[in-house]
């Protein structure tokens, strides 16, 4: 009797594809997300303030954006008087901690933007939280001479 096998297999597959569900809302909140757009290049840096209002450590394990082919967390450092950037993932945020991503420090680097960004545009940033799903934040594009 092989007849019953296929539907059972399909059901098993469906349950695998179903969302994990029942995930608690992330304790992480994000504020003041903005992007510094530089005309003529297809990379941009995004900044925001993250706050962990929960009782557990939140780990930001990655970032993506539908507007960019790739995105990652970067850290700017001064090495031998020169500003360099390097990947910084994952980012651990302790309970009650506020982490500010700001020019000269941590930032989200967007690579291979799919379109030129103009001041006032809103770009979604998807923060991947380890074991806690995603948090999508809208970042507003500021003009280059803005703050
Ligand atoms: Cu960078």
PDB file of C-alpha atoms and ligand atoms in Angstrom:
ATOM      1  CA  UNK A   1       0.000   0.000   0.000  1.00  0.00           C
ATOM      2  CA  UNK A   2       2.010   2.982  -1.240  1.00  0.00           C
ATOM      3  CA  UNK A   3      -1.080   5.104  -1.733  1.00  0.00           C
ATOM      4  CA  UNK A   4      -1.060   6.612   1.732  1.00  0.00           C
ATOM      5  CA  UNK A   5       2.618   7.526   1.650  1.00  0.00           C
ATOM      6  CA  UNK A   6       2.475  10.604  -0.520  1.00  0.00           C
ATOM      7  CA  UNK A   7      -0.116  12.635   1.403  1.00  0.00           C
ATOM      8  CA  UNK A   8       1.703  11.873   4.649  1.00  0.00           C
ATOM      9  CA  UNK A   9       4.957  13.088   3.132  1.00  0.00           C
ATOM     10  CA  UNK A  10       3.241  16.241   1.902  1.00  0.00           C
ATOM     11  CA  UNK A  11       1.859  16.982   5.335  1.00  0.00           C
ATOM     12  CA  UNK A  12       5.288  16.530   6.883  1.00  0.00           C
ATOM     13  CA  UNK A  13       6.744  18.935   4.330  1.00  0.00           C
ATOM     14  CA  UNK A  14       4.030  21.493   4.976  1.00  0.00           C
ATOM     15  CA  UNK A  15       4.716  21.471   8.671  1.00  0.00           C
ATOM     16  CA  UNK A  16       8.408  22.027   7.949  1.00  0.00           C
ATOM     17  CA  UNK A  17       7.579  25.014   5.782  1.00  0.00           C
ATOM     18  CA  UNK A  18       5.184  26.542   8.266  1.00  0.00           C
ATOM     19  CA  UNK A  19       6.533  29.498  10.219  1.00  0.00           C
ATOM     20  CA  UNK A  20       7.874  28.719  13.653  1.00  0.00           C
ATOM     21  CA  UNK A  21       4.953  30.682  15.092  1.00  0.00           C
ATOM     22  CA  UNK A  22       4.441  31.531  18.736  1.00  0.00           C
ATOM     23  CA  UNK A  23       7.700  33.482  18.647  1.00  0.00           C
ATOM     24  CA  UNK A  24       7.634  36.248  21.184  1.00  0.00           C
ATOM     25  CA  UNK A  25       7.860  39.779  19.860  1.00  0.00           C
ATOM     26  CA  UNK A  26      11.483  40.854  19.875  1.00  0.00           C
ATOM     27  CA  UNK A  27      12.565  42.693  22.993  1.00  0.00           C
ATOM     28  CA  UNK A  28      14.776  44.775  20.747  1.00  0.00           C
ATOM     29  CA  UNK A  29      13.555  48.165  19.625  1.00  0.00           C
ATOM     30  CA  UNK A  30      15.157  50.386  17.026  1.00  0.00           C
ATOM     31  CA  UNK A  31      14.912  54.144  16.744  1.00  0.00           C
ATOM     32  CA  UNK A  32      16.170  57.007  14.633  1.00  0.00           C
ATOM     33  CA  UNK A  33      17.202  54.855  11.694  1.00  0.00           C
ATOM     34  CA  UNK A  34      18.753  56.842   8.901  1.00  0.00           C
ATOM     35  CA  UNK A  35      20.989  56.409   5.899  1.00  0.00           C
ATOM     36  CA  UNK A  36      23.699  58.642   4.616  1.00  0.00           C
ATOM     37  CA  UNK A  37      23.356  58.617   0.871  1.00  0.00           C
ATOM     38  CA  UNK A  38      26.326  59.510  -1.283  1.00  0.00           C
ATOM     39  CA  UNK A  39      25.356  60.372  -4.842  1.00  0.00           C
ATOM     40  CA  UNK A  40      26.983  58.306  -7.563  1.00  0.00           C
ATOM     41  CA  UNK A  41      28.004  55.289  -5.510  1.00  0.00           C
ATOM     42  CA  UNK A  42      26.126  52.062  -4.877  1.00  0.00           C
ATOM     43  CA  UNK A  43      27.075  51.706  -1.229  1.00  0.00           C
ATOM     44  CA  UNK A  44      25.608  53.538   1.738  1.00  0.00           C
ATOM     45  CA  UNK A  45      25.935  53.470   5.502  1.00  0.00           C
ATOM     46  CA  UNK A  46      22.908  53.167   7.777  1.00  0.00           C
ATOM     47  CA  UNK A  47      22.731  54.195  11.422  1.00  0.00           C
ATOM     48  CA  UNK A  48      20.244  53.605  14.194  1.00  0.00           C
ATOM     49  CA  UNK A  49      19.858  53.257  17.921  1.00  0.00           C
ATOM     50  CA  UNK A  50      19.065  49.821  19.334  1.00  0.00           C
ATOM     51  CA  UNK A  51      17.644  49.177  22.762  1.00  0.00           C
ATOM     52  CA  UNK A  52      17.153  45.840  24.452  1.00  0.00           C
ATOM     53  CA  UNK A  53      14.088  46.223  26.664  1.00  0.00           C
ATOM     54  CA  UNK A  54      13.935  42.528  27.523  1.00  0.00           C
ATOM     55  CA  UNK A  55      15.519  40.338  30.158  1.00  0.00           C
ATOM     56  CA  UNK A  56      17.640  38.212  27.807  1.00  0.00           C
ATOM     57  CA  UNK A  57      20.666  39.048  25.700  1.00  0.00           C
ATOM     58  CA  UNK A  58      19.670  39.855  22.130  1.00  0.00           C
ATOM     59  CA  UNK A  59      22.102  38.865  19.412  1.00  0.00           C
ATOM     60  CA  UNK A  60      21.964  40.705  16.116  1.00  0.00           C
ATOM     61  CA  UNK A  61      23.351  38.053  13.809  1.00  0.00           C
ATOM     62  CA  UNK A  62      22.925  39.745  10.472  1.00  0.00           C
ATOM     63  CA  UNK A  63      21.241  42.420   8.416  1.00  0.00           C
ATOM     64  CA  UNK A  64      19.594  42.551   5.030  1.00  0.00           C
ATOM     65  CA  UNK A  65      17.653  45.020   2.941  1.00  0.00           C
ATOM     66  CA  UNK A  66      15.416  44.524  -0.060  1.00  0.00           C
ATOM     67  CA  UNK A  67      17.053  47.640  -1.539  1.00  0.00           C
ATOM     68  CA  UNK A  68      20.588  46.239  -1.515  1.00  0.00           C
ATOM     69  CA  UNK A  69      22.190  43.069  -2.840  1.00  0.00           C
ATOM     70  CA  UNK A  70      23.942  42.653   0.487  1.00  0.00           C
ATOM     71  CA  UNK A  71      24.178  44.292   3.852  1.00  0.00           C
ATOM     72  CA  UNK A  72      26.362  43.780   6.878  1.00  0.00           C
ATOM     73  CA  UNK A  73      27.267  45.220  10.206  1.00  0.00           C
ATOM     74  CA  UNK A  74      30.524  47.179  10.047  1.00  0.00           C
ATOM     75  CA  UNK A  75      32.741  48.888  12.517  1.00  0.00           C
ATOM     76  CA  UNK A  76      34.863  51.905  11.660  1.00  0.00           C
ATOM     77  CA  UNK A  77      38.229  52.040  13.367  1.00  0.00           C
ATOM     78  CA  UNK A  78      41.177  54.337  13.151  1.00  0.00           C
ATOM     79  CA  UNK A  79      44.299  52.297  12.443  1.00  0.00           C
ATOM     80  CA  UNK A  80      47.599  54.171  11.995  1.00  0.00           C
ATOM     81  CA  UNK A  81      45.676  57.381  11.492  1.00  0.00           C
ATOM     82  CA  UNK A  82      43.551  55.874   8.754  1.00  0.00           C
ATOM     83  CA  UNK A  83      39.871  55.132   8.960  1.00  0.00           C
ATOM     84  CA  UNK A  84      39.175  51.502   8.125  1.00  0.00           C
ATOM     85  CA  UNK A  85      36.046  49.389   8.253  1.00  0.00           C
ATOM     86  CA  UNK A  86      35.677  45.770   9.062  1.00  0.00           C
ATOM     87  CA  UNK A  87      32.757  43.395   9.541  1.00  0.00           C
ATOM     88  CA  UNK A  88      31.316  43.256  13.037  1.00  0.00           C
ATOM     89  CA  UNK A  89      28.871  40.408  13.485  1.00  0.00           C
ATOM     90  CA  UNK A  90      27.279  39.222  15.639  1.00  0.00           C
ATOM     91  CA  UNK A  91      26.421  42.150  17.896  1.00  0.00           C
ATOM     92  CA  UNK A  92      25.399  41.214  21.433  1.00  0.00           C
ATOM     93  CA  UNK A  93      23.108  43.586  23.274  1.00  0.00           C
ATOM     94  CA  UNK A  94      22.691  42.996  26.982  1.00  0.00           C
ATOM     95  CA  UNK A  95      19.328  43.431  28.757  1.00  0.00           C
ATOM     96  CA  UNK A  96      18.719  47.130  29.290  1.00  0.00           C
ATOM     97  CA  UNK A  97      21.588  48.106  27.017  1.00  0.00           C
ATOM     98  CA  UNK A  98      21.351  50.784  24.346  1.00  0.00           C
ATOM     99  CA  UNK A  99      23.720  50.549  21.384  1.00  0.00           C
ATOM    100  CA  UNK A 100      24.087  53.494  19.082  1.00  0.00           C
ATOM    101  CA  UNK A 101      25.200  52.918  15.522  1.00  0.00           C
ATOM    102  CA  UNK A 102      26.624  56.266  14.491  1.00  0.00           C
ATOM    103  CA  UNK A 103      29.148  57.798  12.098  1.00  0.00           C
ATOM    104  CA  UNK A 104      32.697  56.875  13.116  1.00  0.00           C
ATOM    105  CA  UNK A 105      31.645  53.633  14.824  1.00  0.00           C
ATOM    106  CA  UNK A 106      29.239  50.814  14.215  1.00  0.00           C
ATOM    107  CA  UNK A 107      27.085  51.054  11.126  1.00  0.00           C
ATOM    108  CA  UNK A 108      25.164  48.943   8.676  1.00  0.00           C
ATOM    109  CA  UNK A 109      26.814  48.858   5.280  1.00  0.00           C
ATOM    110  CA  UNK A 110      24.555  48.473   2.281  1.00  0.00           C
ATOM    111  CA  UNK A 111      26.318  47.121  -0.797  1.00  0.00           C
ATOM    112  CA  UNK A 112      25.176  47.115  -4.421  1.00  0.00           C
ATOM    113  CA  UNK A 113      22.135  49.297  -3.943  1.00  0.00           C
ATOM    114  CA  UNK A 114      19.458  48.445  -6.446  1.00  0.00           C
ATOM    115  CA  UNK A 115      18.628  52.082  -7.147  1.00  0.00           C
ATOM    116  CA  UNK A 116      20.065  55.489  -6.332  1.00  0.00           C
ATOM    117  CA  UNK A 117      18.841  56.732  -2.963  1.00  0.00           C
ATOM    118  CA  UNK A 118      17.416  60.211  -2.707  1.00  0.00           C
ATOM    119  CA  UNK A 119      16.979  62.298   0.405  1.00  0.00           C
ATOM    120  CA  UNK A 120      13.644  61.527   1.999  1.00  0.00           C
ATOM    121  CA  UNK A 121      13.469  57.949   0.696  1.00  0.00           C
ATOM    122  CA  UNK A 122      12.621  55.226   3.185  1.00  0.00           C
ATOM    123  CA  UNK A 123      14.627  52.030   3.040  1.00  0.00           C
ATOM    124  CA  UNK A 124      13.702  48.902   5.014  1.00  0.00           C
ATOM    125  CA  UNK A 125      16.472  47.352   7.102  1.00  0.00           C
ATOM    126  CA  UNK A 126      15.822  43.800   8.244  1.00  0.00           C
ATOM    127  CA  UNK A 127      17.644  42.948  11.457  1.00  0.00           C
ATOM    128  CA  UNK A 128      18.132  39.214  11.968  1.00  0.00           C
ATOM    129  CA  UNK A 129      17.916  38.311  15.618  1.00  0.00           C
ATOM    130  CA  UNK A 130      19.368  35.003  16.749  1.00  0.00           C
ATOM    131  CA  UNK A 131      16.510  32.752  17.803  1.00  0.00           C
ATOM    132  CA  UNK A 132      14.039  35.644  17.794  1.00  0.00           C
ATOM    133  CA  UNK A 133      13.089  36.229  14.172  1.00  0.00           C
ATOM    134  CA  UNK A 134      13.493  39.529  12.382  1.00  0.00           C
ATOM    135  CA  UNK A 135      12.914  43.140  13.131  1.00  0.00           C
ATOM    136  CA  UNK A 136      12.250  45.421  10.168  1.00  0.00           C
ATOM    137  CA  UNK A 137      13.086  49.088  10.569  1.00  0.00           C
ATOM    138  CA  UNK A 138      12.461  51.885   8.098  1.00  0.00           C
ATOM    139  CA  UNK A 139      15.488  54.111   7.629  1.00  0.00           C
ATOM    140  CA  UNK A 140      15.108  57.573   6.172  1.00  0.00           C
ATOM    141  CA  UNK A 141      17.668  58.801   3.700  1.00  0.00           C
ATOM    142  CA  UNK A 142      19.298  62.084   4.680  1.00  0.00           C
ATOM    143  CA  UNK A 143      21.066  64.437   2.323  1.00  0.00           C
ATOM    144  CA  UNK A 144      24.851  64.290   2.380  1.00  0.00           C
ATOM    145  CA  UNK A 145      25.152  67.704   3.979  1.00  0.00           C
ATOM    146  CA  UNK A 146      22.584  66.811   6.633  1.00  0.00           C
ATOM    147  CA  UNK A 147      23.619  65.835  10.134  1.00  0.00           C
TER     148      UNK A 147
HETATM  149 CU1  LIG B   1      31.187  50.150   6.385  1.00  0.00          CU
END
